[in-house]
PDB file of C-alpha atoms in Angstrom:
ATOM      1  CA  GLY A   1      -8.897  11.817  -5.135  1.00 60.00           C
ATOM      2  CA  ALA A   2      -5.833  13.520  -3.120  1.00 73.00           C
ATOM      3  CA  VAL A   3      -2.821  13.733  -4.832  1.00 85.00           C
ATOM      4  CA  VAL A   4       0.575  12.719  -2.896  1.00 90.00           C
ATOM      5  CA  SER A   5       3.845  14.073  -4.240  1.00 93.00           C
ATOM      6  CA  GLN A   6       7.152  11.407  -3.937  1.00 94.00           C
ATOM      7  CA  HIS A   7      10.450  12.263  -4.813  1.00 95.00           C
ATOM      8  CA  PRO A   8      12.614  10.752  -6.159  1.00 95.00           C
ATOM      9  CA  SER A   9      11.222   8.195  -8.073  1.00 93.00           C
ATOM     10  CA  ARG A  10      14.163   6.557  -8.522  1.00 94.00           C
ATOM     11  CA  VAL A  11      17.617   7.569  -7.036  1.00 96.00           C
ATOM     12  CA  ILE A  12      21.068   5.778  -7.246  1.00 97.00           C
ATOM     13  CA  CYS A  13      23.700   6.230  -4.158  1.00 96.00           C
ATOM     14  CA  LYS A  14      27.214   4.161  -3.200  1.00 96.00           C
ATOM     15  CA  SER A  15      27.257   2.141  -0.342  1.00 97.00           C
ATOM     16  CA  GLY A  16      27.274   4.398   2.755  1.00 97.00           C
ATOM     17  CA  THR A  17      25.850   7.071   1.754  1.00 97.00           C
ATOM     18  CA  SER A  18      22.198   9.245   3.090  1.00 97.00           C
ATOM     19  CA  VAL A  19      19.909   9.350   0.227  1.00 97.00           C
ATOM     20  CA  LYS A  20      16.840  11.679   1.587  1.00 97.00           C
ATOM     21  CA  ILE A  21      12.908  10.617  -0.029  1.00 97.00           C
ATOM     22  CA  GLU A  22      10.345  13.186   0.320  1.00 96.00           C
ATOM     23  CA  CYS A  23       6.717  12.808   0.487  1.00 95.00           C
ATOM     24  CA  ARG A  24       4.099  15.622   0.053  1.00 94.00           C
ATOM     25  CA  SER A  25       0.610  16.122  -0.031  1.00 91.00           C
ATOM     26  CA  LEU A  26       0.065  18.245  -2.552  1.00 90.00           C
ATOM     27  CA  ASP A  27      -3.891  19.236  -1.850  1.00 84.00           C
ATOM     28  CA  PHE A  28      -4.457  18.415   1.378  1.00 85.00           C
ATOM     29  CA  GLN A  29      -3.229  18.103   4.623  1.00 86.00           C
ATOM     30  CA  ALA A  30      -1.413  14.990   6.022  1.00 85.00           C
ATOM     31  CA  THR A  31      -2.167  14.594   9.913  1.00 81.00           C
ATOM     32  CA  THR A  32      -0.722  10.911   9.077  1.00 85.00           C
ATOM     33  CA  MET A  33       2.091   9.712   6.656  1.00 90.00           C
ATOM     34  CA  PHE A  34       3.373   5.977   6.402  1.00 91.00           C
ATOM     35  CA  TRP A  35       6.184   4.850   5.097  1.00 95.00           C
ATOM     36  CA  TYR A  36       6.450   1.317   3.471  1.00 94.00           C
ATOM     37  CA  ARG A  37       8.878  -0.817   2.525  1.00 94.00           C
ATOM     38  CA  GLN A  38       7.950  -3.449  -0.730  1.00 89.00           C
ATOM     39  CA  PHE A  39      10.420  -6.015  -2.034  1.00 86.00           C
ATOM     40  CA  PRO A  40       9.897  -7.923  -5.558  1.00 81.00           C
ATOM     41  CA  LYS A  41       7.183  -9.882  -5.485  1.00 75.00           C
ATOM     42  CA  GLN A  42       6.282  -8.980  -1.810  1.00 79.00           C
ATOM     43  CA  SER A  43       3.683  -7.132  -0.086  1.00 80.00           C
ATOM     44  CA  LEU A  44       4.228  -3.422   1.470  1.00 86.00           C
ATOM     45  CA  MET A  45       6.546  -3.832   5.146  1.00 89.00           C
ATOM     46  CA  LEU A  46       5.467  -0.804   7.167  1.00 90.00           C
ATOM     47  CA  MET A  47       8.174   0.739   8.673  1.00 94.00           C
ATOM     48  CA  ALA A  48       7.203   3.487  10.346  1.00 93.00           C
ATOM     49  CA  THR A  49       4.252   5.936  11.057  1.00 90.00           C
ATOM     50  CA  SER A  50       4.924   9.565  11.222  1.00 89.00           C
ATOM     51  CA  ASN A  51       2.210  12.055  12.803  1.00 84.00           C
ATOM     52  CA  GLU A  52       3.100  15.890  12.511  1.00 81.00           C
ATOM     53  CA  GLY A  53       5.106  17.312  15.284  1.00 80.00           C
ATOM     54  CA  SER A  54       5.963  14.551  16.486  1.00 82.00           C
ATOM     55  CA  LYS A  55       7.975  11.573  16.269  1.00 86.00           C
ATOM     56  CA  ALA A  56       7.617   8.366  14.536  1.00 91.00           C
ATOM     57  CA  THR A  57       6.918   5.364  15.736  1.00 91.00           C
ATOM     58  CA  TYR A  58       8.788   2.526  14.328  1.00 94.00           C
ATOM     59  CA  GLU A  59       7.572  -0.971  13.502  1.00 91.00           C
ATOM     60  CA  GLN A  60       9.541  -4.127  15.022  1.00 91.00           C
ATOM     61  CA  GLY A  61      12.714  -4.484  13.617  1.00 92.00           C
ATOM     62  CA  VAL A  62      13.052  -1.285  11.902  1.00 94.00           C
ATOM     63  CA  GLU A  63      16.437   0.425  12.737  1.00 94.00           C
ATOM     64  CA  LYS A  64      15.494   4.484  13.822  1.00 93.00           C
ATOM     65  CA  ASP A  65      18.929   5.542  13.317  1.00 94.00           C
ATOM     66  CA  LYS A  66      18.475   4.245   9.937  1.00 96.00           C
ATOM     67  CA  PHE A  67      15.672   5.174   9.020  1.00 96.00           C
ATOM     68  CA  LEU A  68      15.569   9.091   9.771  1.00 95.00           C
ATOM     69  CA  ILE A  69      11.378  10.284   9.251  1.00 94.00           C
ATOM     70  CA  ASN A  70      10.865  13.635   9.608  1.00 90.00           C
ATOM     71  CA  HIS A  71       6.992  14.721   9.496  1.00 87.00           C
ATOM     72  CA  ALA A  72       7.648  18.629   9.944  1.00 81.00           C
ATOM     73  CA  SER A  73       4.894  20.438   8.183  1.00 88.00           C
ATOM     74  CA  LEU A  74       1.269  18.926   7.710  1.00 88.00           C
ATOM     75  CA  THR A  75       2.091  18.515   3.882  1.00 91.00           C
ATOM     76  CA  LEU A  76       5.808  17.569   4.106  1.00 92.00           C
ATOM     77  CA  SER A  77       7.327  13.891   5.605  1.00 93.00           C
ATOM     78  CA  THR A  78      10.668  12.858   4.820  1.00 95.00           C
ATOM     79  CA  LEU A  79      12.637   9.207   4.912  1.00 97.00           C
ATOM     80  CA  THR A  80      16.357   9.514   5.151  1.00 97.00           C
ATOM     81  CA  VAL A  81      18.115   6.247   4.504  1.00 97.00           C
ATOM     82  CA  THR A  82      21.528   6.976   6.690  1.00 97.00           C
ATOM     83  CA  SER A  83      24.919   5.070   6.002  1.00 96.00           C
ATOM     84  CA  ALA A  84      23.009   3.030   3.345  1.00 96.00           C
ATOM     85  CA  HIS A  85      24.471  -0.597   1.876  1.00 96.00           C
ATOM     86  CA  PRO A  86      22.877  -2.925  -0.731  1.00 96.00           C
ATOM     87  CA  GLU A  87      20.695  -4.636   1.247  1.00 95.00           C
ATOM     88  CA  ASP A  88      18.296  -0.950   1.775  1.00 96.00           C
ATOM     89  CA  SER A  89      17.879  -1.271  -1.874  1.00 96.00           C
ATOM     90  CA  SER A  90      13.859  -1.780  -2.117  1.00 94.00           C
ATOM     91  CA  PHE A  91      10.981  -0.068  -3.189  1.00 93.00           C
ATOM     92  CA  TYR A  92       9.759   3.022  -0.635  1.00 95.00           C
ATOM     93  CA  ILE A  93       6.318   4.274  -0.670  1.00 94.00           C
ATOM     94  CA  CYS A  94       4.616   6.686   1.315  1.00 94.00           C
ATOM     95  CA  SER A  95       0.765   7.250   2.020  1.00 91.00           C
ATOM     96  CA  ALA A  96      -1.107   9.690   3.524  1.00 89.00           C
ATOM     97  CA  ARG A  97      -4.319  10.411   5.329  1.00 80.00           C
ATOM     98  CA  PRO A  98      -6.082  13.569   5.509  1.00 76.00           C
ATOM     99  CA  ALA A  99      -7.322  13.326   8.802  1.00 66.00           C
ATOM    100  CA  ARG A 100      -7.813  10.564  11.860  1.00 56.00           C
ATOM    101  CA  GLY A 101      -9.887   8.284  10.959  1.00 54.00           C
ATOM    102  CA  HIS A 102     -10.229   8.543   7.367  1.00 58.00           C
ATOM    103  CA  THR A 103     -11.331   5.508   5.428  1.00 64.00           C
ATOM    104  CA  GLU A 104      -8.476   5.872   2.528  1.00 70.00           C
ATOM    105  CA  ALA A 105      -4.685   6.702   2.009  1.00 76.00           C
ATOM    106  CA  PHE A 106      -3.130   8.205  -0.834  1.00 84.00           C
ATOM    107  CA  PHE A 107       0.187   6.851  -1.685  1.00 89.00           C
ATOM    108  CA  GLY A 108       3.023   8.402  -3.596  1.00 91.00           C
ATOM    109  CA  GLN A 109       4.544   7.245  -6.841  1.00 88.00           C
ATOM    110  CA  GLY A 110       6.998   5.229  -5.010  1.00 92.00           C
ATOM    111  CA  THR A 111      10.894   5.738  -4.736  1.00 94.00           C
ATOM    112  CA  ARG A 112      13.420   2.808  -6.303  1.00 94.00           C
ATOM    113  CA  LEU A 113      16.352   3.208  -4.190  1.00 96.00           C
ATOM    114  CA  THR A 114      19.566   1.344  -5.636  1.00 96.00           C
ATOM    115  CA  VAL A 115      22.922   0.970  -3.324  1.00 97.00           C
ATOM    116  CA  VAL A 116      25.819   0.097  -5.407  1.00 96.00           C
TER     117      VAL A 116
ATOM    118  CA  GLY B   1      -1.334 -13.364  14.712  1.00 73.00           C
ATOM    119  CA  GLN B   2      -2.818 -11.510  12.166  1.00 82.00           C
ATOM    120  CA  ASN B   3      -2.564 -12.824   8.652  1.00 89.00           C
ATOM    121  CA  ILE B   4      -4.215 -11.898   4.903  1.00 94.00           C
ATOM    122  CA  ASP B   5      -4.260 -14.583   2.168  1.00 95.00           C
ATOM    123  CA  GLN B   6      -5.044 -14.441  -0.757  1.00 96.00           C
ATOM    124  CA  PRO B   7      -3.992 -16.573  -4.725  1.00 96.00           C
ATOM    125  CA  THR B   8      -0.363 -15.725  -5.863  1.00 94.00           C
ATOM    126  CA  GLU B   9      -1.011 -15.447  -9.312  1.00 96.00           C
ATOM    127  CA  MET B  10      -4.266 -15.870 -11.715  1.00 97.00           C
ATOM    128  CA  THR B  11      -4.207 -16.258 -15.589  1.00 97.00           C
ATOM    129  CA  ALA B  12      -7.380 -15.086 -17.068  1.00 97.00           C
ATOM    130  CA  THR B  13      -8.915 -14.338 -20.392  1.00 97.00           C
ATOM    131  CA  GLU B  14      -9.024 -10.584 -22.165  1.00 97.00           C
ATOM    132  CA  GLY B  15     -12.723  -9.581 -22.042  1.00 97.00           C
ATOM    133  CA  ALA B  16     -13.826 -12.509 -19.534  1.00 97.00           C
ATOM    134  CA  ILE B  17     -14.293 -11.998 -15.704  1.00 98.00           C
ATOM    135  CA  VAL B  18     -11.708 -13.226 -12.897  1.00 98.00           C
ATOM    136  CA  GLN B  19     -12.681 -13.715  -8.755  1.00 98.00           C
ATOM    137  CA  ILE B  20     -10.216 -12.394  -6.513  1.00 98.00           C
ATOM    138  CA  ASN B  21     -10.548 -13.848  -3.173  1.00 98.00           C
ATOM    139  CA  CYS B  22      -9.453 -12.808   0.068  1.00 98.00           C
ATOM    140  CA  THR B  23      -9.598 -14.104   3.364  1.00 98.00           C
ATOM    141  CA  TYR B  24      -7.980 -12.658   6.914  1.00 97.00           C
ATOM    142  CA  GLN B  25      -7.436 -12.916  10.634  1.00 95.00           C
ATOM    143  CA  THR B  26      -7.144  -9.435  11.954  1.00 92.00           C
ATOM    144  CA  SER B  27      -7.495  -8.213  15.433  1.00 89.00           C
ATOM    145  CA  GLY B  28     -10.579  -5.998  14.897  1.00 92.00           C
ATOM    146  CA  PHE B  29     -12.018  -4.884  11.576  1.00 94.00           C
ATOM    147  CA  ASN B  30     -12.431  -1.085  10.728  1.00 90.00           C
ATOM    148  CA  GLY B  31     -12.553  -1.701   7.228  1.00 92.00           C
ATOM    149  CA  LEU B  32     -11.026  -3.793   3.939  1.00 95.00           C
ATOM    150  CA  PHE B  33      -9.452  -2.382   1.121  1.00 93.00           C
ATOM    151  CA  TRP B  34      -8.534  -3.680  -2.987  1.00 95.00           C
ATOM    152  CA  TYR B  35      -5.750  -2.081  -4.544  1.00 93.00           C
ATOM    153  CA  GLN B  36      -4.504  -1.743  -7.969  1.00 94.00           C
ATOM    154  CA  GLN B  37      -0.765  -1.925  -8.348  1.00 90.00           C
ATOM    155  CA  HIS B  38       1.402  -2.087 -11.537  1.00 90.00           C
ATOM    156  CA  ALA B  39       4.730  -3.447 -11.465  1.00 85.00           C
ATOM    157  CA  GLY B  40       7.545  -0.495 -10.636  1.00 80.00           C
ATOM    158  CA  GLU B  41       4.714   1.876  -9.132  1.00 85.00           C
ATOM    159  CA  ALA B  42       2.762   2.363  -6.058  1.00 84.00           C
ATOM    160  CA  PRO B  43      -0.219   0.925  -5.590  1.00 89.00           C
ATOM    161  CA  THR B  44      -3.832   2.803  -6.430  1.00 88.00           C
ATOM    162  CA  PHE B  45      -7.135   2.679  -4.213  1.00 87.00           C
ATOM    163  CA  LEU B  46      -9.868   0.240  -6.099  1.00 92.00           C
ATOM    164  CA  SER B  47     -12.453   0.099  -3.544  1.00 92.00           C
ATOM    165  CA  TYR B  48     -13.037   0.049   0.151  1.00 91.00           C
ATOM    166  CA  ASN B  49     -15.804  -2.201   2.248  1.00 94.00           C
ATOM    167  CA  VAL B  50     -16.831  -1.828   5.757  1.00 93.00           C
ATOM    168  CA  LEU B  51     -20.020  -3.394   6.185  1.00 95.00           C
ATOM    169  CA  ASP B  52     -21.019  -6.891   4.659  1.00 97.00           C
ATOM    170  CA  GLY B  53     -22.420  -7.013   1.004  1.00 97.00           C
ATOM    171  CA  LEU B  54     -21.396  -6.032  -2.858  1.00 97.00           C
ATOM    172  CA  GLU B  55     -19.838  -2.630  -3.882  1.00 93.00           C
ATOM    173  CA  GLU B  56     -19.951  -2.032  -7.298  1.00 94.00           C
ATOM    174  CA  LYS B  57     -18.281   0.309  -9.251  1.00 90.00           C
ATOM    175  CA  GLY B  58     -17.730  -0.002 -13.094  1.00 94.00           C
ATOM    176  CA  ARG B  59     -16.130  -2.923 -14.109  1.00 96.00           C
ATOM    177  CA  PHE B  60     -14.884  -3.544 -10.423  1.00 96.00           C
ATOM    178  CA  SER B  61     -17.092  -5.647  -7.793  1.00 97.00           C
ATOM    179  CA  SER B  62     -16.086  -5.735  -3.766  1.00 97.00           C
ATOM    180  CA  PHE B  63     -17.598  -7.905  -1.740  1.00 98.00           C
ATOM    181  CA  LEU B  64     -17.667  -8.508   1.784  1.00 98.00           C
ATOM    182  CA  SER B  65     -18.425 -11.219   4.338  1.00 98.00           C
ATOM    183  CA  ARG B  66     -17.057 -10.235   7.908  1.00 97.00           C
ATOM    184  CA  SER B  67     -18.600 -13.011   9.785  1.00 96.00           C
ATOM    185  CA  LYS B  68     -16.520 -15.252   7.180  1.00 96.00           C
ATOM    186  CA  GLY B  69     -13.217 -13.085   7.326  1.00 97.00           C
ATOM    187  CA  TYR B  70     -13.674 -12.977   3.352  1.00 97.00           C
ATOM    188  CA  SER B  71     -13.567 -10.746   0.848  1.00 98.00           C
ATOM    189  CA  TYR B  72     -13.098 -11.442  -2.956  1.00 98.00           C
ATOM    190  CA  LEU B  73     -12.953  -8.426  -6.010  1.00 98.00           C
ATOM    191  CA  LEU B  74     -14.490  -8.679  -9.300  1.00 98.00           C
ATOM    192  CA  LEU B  75     -12.926  -7.567 -12.208  1.00 98.00           C
ATOM    193  CA  LYS B  76     -15.094  -7.732 -15.420  1.00 97.00           C
ATOM    194  CA  GLU B  77     -14.633  -7.245 -19.367  1.00 97.00           C
ATOM    195  CA  LEU B  78     -11.012  -7.756 -18.452  1.00 98.00           C
ATOM    196  CA  GLN B  79      -8.985  -5.075 -20.212  1.00 97.00           C
ATOM    197  CA  MET B  80      -4.619  -6.106 -20.632  1.00 97.00           C
ATOM    198  CA  LYS B  81      -4.466  -2.982 -19.044  1.00 96.00           C
ATOM    199  CA  ASP B  82      -5.996  -5.110 -15.665  1.00 97.00           C
ATOM    200  CA  SER B  83      -3.087  -6.639 -15.363  1.00 97.00           C
ATOM    201  CA  ALA B  84      -1.228  -6.382 -12.221  1.00 96.00           C
ATOM    202  CA  SER B  85      -1.135  -7.196  -8.672  1.00 94.00           C
ATOM    203  CA  TYR B  86      -3.981  -6.646  -6.543  1.00 96.00           C
ATOM    204  CA  LEU B  87      -3.593  -6.266  -3.121  1.00 94.00           C
ATOM    205  CA  CYS B  88      -5.885  -6.675  -0.095  1.00 95.00           C
ATOM    206  CA  ALA B  89      -5.923  -4.641   2.454  1.00 93.00           C
ATOM    207  CA  VAL B  90      -7.209  -5.190   6.223  1.00 93.00           C
ATOM    208  CA  LYS B  91      -7.777  -1.942   8.695  1.00 88.00           C
ATOM    209  CA  ASP B  92      -7.259  -3.357  12.178  1.00 86.00           C
ATOM    210  CA  SER B  93      -8.495  -2.342  15.938  1.00 86.00           C
ATOM    211  CA  ASN B  94      -5.638  -0.284  16.046  1.00 78.00           C
ATOM    212  CA  TYR B  95      -6.049   1.264  12.337  1.00 75.00           C
ATOM    213  CA  GLN B  96      -3.166  -0.095  10.911  1.00 78.00           C
ATOM    214  CA  LEU B  97      -3.296  -1.357   7.437  1.00 83.00           C
ATOM    215  CA  ILE B  98      -2.167  -5.122   7.431  1.00 87.00           C
ATOM    216  CA  TRP B  99      -1.404  -6.035   3.689  1.00 89.00           C
ATOM    217  CA  GLY B 100      -1.549  -9.022   1.953  1.00 90.00           C
ATOM    218  CA  ALA B 101       0.800 -10.431  -0.122  1.00 89.00           C
ATOM    219  CA  GLY B 102      -0.943  -9.201  -3.746  1.00 92.00           C
ATOM    220  CA  THR B 103      -2.340 -11.534  -6.486  1.00 95.00           C
ATOM    221  CA  LYS B 104      -0.303 -11.119  -9.756  1.00 95.00           C
ATOM    222  CA  LEU B 105      -2.775 -11.072 -12.185  1.00 97.00           C
ATOM    223  CA  ILE B 106      -2.366 -12.424 -15.856  1.00 97.00           C
ATOM    224  CA  ILE B 107      -4.549 -11.421 -18.783  1.00 97.00           C
ATOM    225  CA  LYS B 108      -3.796 -13.373 -22.021  1.00 96.00           C
ATOM    226  CA  PRO B 109      -5.569 -12.158 -25.475  1.00 94.00           C
TER     227      PRO B 109
END
């Protein structure tokens, strides 16, 4: 299957700082990328959907000014957690879909964010 | 509202067969997915059903009944490495994935 690379896999940051997470599709062009957050023992919660070259669509309850998403190219999307707080500590996962209507989305490895 | 239900946890014995059920109520239906997720890792794709019936792929099979809003994942010849969470997800009319909470499968020797 297609490969999606997410970096970093783990990050620890101080409260109040910002963290950037990258999601790259290595062998296909991703017209759409999804960002999820997963708390322990819970399912994936969609945070936002980003389409290349346009603004991301955020799910209800997700602060767009706090979770900045950039999808500047067909192979790269970034999520920046600004002014991170301990409650932002979570597992963040991106997925990428090769083309509109394609059945399967491919997941990155996930990023474990710990805010201290 | 939209809802995906699956058991929270199941236990099975190595070498045996286990069936993980998933029922769904969504606004529209454009396919059902099963993913495997090991602790601390991202989900990996197992199967996709859009038509009624059974899809077999090696030790794993997935069944769908759209009229009943029901699917199951069947795992045969269980191995210890199959211990993981299994996530059911439905693509709704907007092609958004609606996720179940996952079923934690514990395999015992």
